[in-house]
PDB file of C-alpha atoms in Angstrom:
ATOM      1  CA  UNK A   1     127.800  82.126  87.027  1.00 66.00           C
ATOM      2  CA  UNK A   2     129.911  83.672  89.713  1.00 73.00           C
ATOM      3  CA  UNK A   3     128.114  86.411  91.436  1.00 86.00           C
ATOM      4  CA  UNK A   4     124.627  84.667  93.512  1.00 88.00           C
ATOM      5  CA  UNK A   5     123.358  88.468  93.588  1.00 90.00           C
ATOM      6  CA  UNK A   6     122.515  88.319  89.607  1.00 94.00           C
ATOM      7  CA  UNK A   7     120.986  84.974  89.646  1.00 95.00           C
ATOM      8  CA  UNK A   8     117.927  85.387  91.037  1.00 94.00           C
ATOM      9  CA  UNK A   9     116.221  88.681  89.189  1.00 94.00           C
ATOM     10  CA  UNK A  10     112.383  88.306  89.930  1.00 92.00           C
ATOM     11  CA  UNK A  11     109.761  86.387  91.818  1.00 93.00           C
ATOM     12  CA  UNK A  12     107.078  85.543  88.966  1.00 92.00           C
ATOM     13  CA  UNK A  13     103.286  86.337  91.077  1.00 93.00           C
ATOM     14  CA  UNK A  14     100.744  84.538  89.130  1.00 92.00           C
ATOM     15  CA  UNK A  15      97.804  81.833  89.851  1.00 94.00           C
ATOM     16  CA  UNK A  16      99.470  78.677  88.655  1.00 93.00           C
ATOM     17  CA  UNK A  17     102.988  80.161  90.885  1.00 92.00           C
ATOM     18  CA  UNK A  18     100.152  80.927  93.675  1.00 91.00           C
ATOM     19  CA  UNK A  19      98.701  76.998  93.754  1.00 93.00           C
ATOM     20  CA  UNK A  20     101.988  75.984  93.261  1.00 91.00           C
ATOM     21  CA  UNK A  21     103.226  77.746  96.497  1.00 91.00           C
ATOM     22  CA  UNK A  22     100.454  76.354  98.284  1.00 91.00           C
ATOM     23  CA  UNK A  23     100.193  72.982  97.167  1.00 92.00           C
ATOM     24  CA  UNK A  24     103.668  71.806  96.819  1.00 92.00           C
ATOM     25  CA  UNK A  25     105.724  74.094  98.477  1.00 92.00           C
ATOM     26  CA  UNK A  26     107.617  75.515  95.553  1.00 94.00           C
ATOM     27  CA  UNK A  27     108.857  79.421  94.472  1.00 94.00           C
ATOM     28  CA  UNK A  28     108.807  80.509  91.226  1.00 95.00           C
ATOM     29  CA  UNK A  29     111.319  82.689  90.118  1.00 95.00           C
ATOM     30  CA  UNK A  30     112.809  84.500  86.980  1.00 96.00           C
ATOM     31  CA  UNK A  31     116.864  83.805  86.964  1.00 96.00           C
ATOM     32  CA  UNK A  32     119.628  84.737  84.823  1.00 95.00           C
ATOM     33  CA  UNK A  33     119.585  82.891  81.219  1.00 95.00           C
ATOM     34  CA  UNK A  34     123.310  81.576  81.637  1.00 95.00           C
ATOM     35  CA  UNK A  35     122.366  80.186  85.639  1.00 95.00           C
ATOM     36  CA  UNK A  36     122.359  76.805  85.827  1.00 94.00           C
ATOM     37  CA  UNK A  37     120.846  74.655  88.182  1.00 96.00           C
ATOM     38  CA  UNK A  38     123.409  74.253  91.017  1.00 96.00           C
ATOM     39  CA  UNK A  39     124.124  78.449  90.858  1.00 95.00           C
ATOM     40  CA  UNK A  40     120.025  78.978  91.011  1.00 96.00           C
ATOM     41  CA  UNK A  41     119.878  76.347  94.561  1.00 95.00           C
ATOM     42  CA  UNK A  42     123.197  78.410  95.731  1.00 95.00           C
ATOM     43  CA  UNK A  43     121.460  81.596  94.944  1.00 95.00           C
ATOM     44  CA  UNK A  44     118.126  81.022  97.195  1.00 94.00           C
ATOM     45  CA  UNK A  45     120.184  78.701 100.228  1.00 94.00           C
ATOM     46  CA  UNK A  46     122.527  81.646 100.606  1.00 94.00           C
ATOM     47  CA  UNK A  47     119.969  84.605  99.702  1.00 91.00           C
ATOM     48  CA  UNK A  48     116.494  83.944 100.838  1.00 89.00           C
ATOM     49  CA  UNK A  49     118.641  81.471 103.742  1.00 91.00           C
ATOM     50  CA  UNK A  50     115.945  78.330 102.658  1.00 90.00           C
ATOM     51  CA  UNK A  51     117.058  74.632 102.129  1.00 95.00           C
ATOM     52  CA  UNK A  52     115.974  73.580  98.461  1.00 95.00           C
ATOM     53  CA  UNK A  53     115.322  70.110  97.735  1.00 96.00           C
ATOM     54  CA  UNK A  54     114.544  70.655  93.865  1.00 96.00           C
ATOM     55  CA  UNK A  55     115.022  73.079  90.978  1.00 97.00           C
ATOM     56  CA  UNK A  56     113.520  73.003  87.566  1.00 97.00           C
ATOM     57  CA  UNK A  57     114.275  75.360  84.915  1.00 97.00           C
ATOM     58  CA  UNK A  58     112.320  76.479  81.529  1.00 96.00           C
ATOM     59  CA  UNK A  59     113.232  78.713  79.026  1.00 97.00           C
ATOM     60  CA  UNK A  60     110.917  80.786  77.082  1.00 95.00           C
ATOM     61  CA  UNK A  61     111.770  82.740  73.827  1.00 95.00           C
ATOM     62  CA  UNK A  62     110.602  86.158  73.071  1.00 92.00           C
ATOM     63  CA  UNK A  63     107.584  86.880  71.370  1.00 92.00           C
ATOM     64  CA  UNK A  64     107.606  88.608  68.432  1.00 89.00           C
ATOM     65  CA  UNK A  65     106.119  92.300  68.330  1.00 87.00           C
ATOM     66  CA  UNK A  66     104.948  94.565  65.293  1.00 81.00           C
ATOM     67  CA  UNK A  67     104.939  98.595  66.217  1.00 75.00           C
ATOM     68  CA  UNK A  68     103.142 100.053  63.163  1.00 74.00           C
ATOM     69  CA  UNK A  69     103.311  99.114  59.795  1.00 74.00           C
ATOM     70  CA  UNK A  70     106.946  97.414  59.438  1.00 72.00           C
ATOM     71  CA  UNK A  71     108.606  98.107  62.307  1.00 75.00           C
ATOM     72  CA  UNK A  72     108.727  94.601  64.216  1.00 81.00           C
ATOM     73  CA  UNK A  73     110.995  93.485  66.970  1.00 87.00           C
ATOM     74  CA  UNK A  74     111.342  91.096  69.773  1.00 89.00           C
ATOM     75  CA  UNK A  75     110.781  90.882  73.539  1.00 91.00           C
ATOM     76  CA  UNK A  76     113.986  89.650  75.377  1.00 93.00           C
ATOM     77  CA  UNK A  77     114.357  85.533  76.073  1.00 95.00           C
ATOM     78  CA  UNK A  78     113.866  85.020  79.403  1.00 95.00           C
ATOM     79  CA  UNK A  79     114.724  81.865  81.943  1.00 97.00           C
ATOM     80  CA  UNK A  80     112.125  80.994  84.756  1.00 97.00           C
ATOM     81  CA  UNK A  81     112.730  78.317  87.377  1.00 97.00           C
ATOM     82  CA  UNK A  82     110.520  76.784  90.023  1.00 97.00           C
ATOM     83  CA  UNK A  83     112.208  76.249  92.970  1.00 96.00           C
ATOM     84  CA  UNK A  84     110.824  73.438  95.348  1.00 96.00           C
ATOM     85  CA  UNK A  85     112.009  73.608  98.943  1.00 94.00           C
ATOM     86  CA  UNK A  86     112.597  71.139 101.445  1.00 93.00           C
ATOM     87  CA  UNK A  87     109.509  69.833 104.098  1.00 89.00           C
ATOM     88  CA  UNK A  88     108.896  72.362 106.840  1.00 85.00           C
ATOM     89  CA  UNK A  89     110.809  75.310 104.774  1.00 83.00           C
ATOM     90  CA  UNK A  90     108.576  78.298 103.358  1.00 79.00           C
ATOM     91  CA  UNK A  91     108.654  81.383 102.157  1.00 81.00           C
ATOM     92  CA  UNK A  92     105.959  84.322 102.538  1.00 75.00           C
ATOM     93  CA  UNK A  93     105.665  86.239  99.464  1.00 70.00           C
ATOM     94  CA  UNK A  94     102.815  88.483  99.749  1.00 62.00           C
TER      95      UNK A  94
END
């Protein structure tokens, strides 16, 4: 990835992302399916201006959908990472 401005496409708000914030000190986020790693720690230490001490990545495959009888299709893949940053870094959300 070249461009740090299509890396990062979402913050993911949820419970488990919620604890996580709170508890560890880590930001979960929906990136790019081609980011890696080192583009994704780039991404929030230039945007969000935060030092990251660790990134994890998942990726999650569409689930299938059925629209009427026969008609069936797919929601898009998508890539979410979880972002833990360094000891007296954080980041309001809400």
């Amino acid at each position: 990835m070249k461009d740090i401005y299509q890396v990062i496409k979402n913050v993911r708000l949820s419970e488990k992302a919620s604890m996580l914030q709170e508890t560890n000190n880590e930001v979960t986020l929906e990136v790019d399916r081609s980011a890696n790693k080192l583009d994704i720690k780039r991404a929030v230490e230039t945007l969000l201006g935060k030092k990251v001490a660790a990134v994890r990545t998942l990726n999650y495959q569409g689930k299938a959908k059925r629209r009427r009888r026969a008609d069936e299709g797919r929601t898009a893949h998508w890539k979410k990472a979880v972002v833990r940053l360094k000891e007296g870094e954080n980041l309001d959300l809400v």
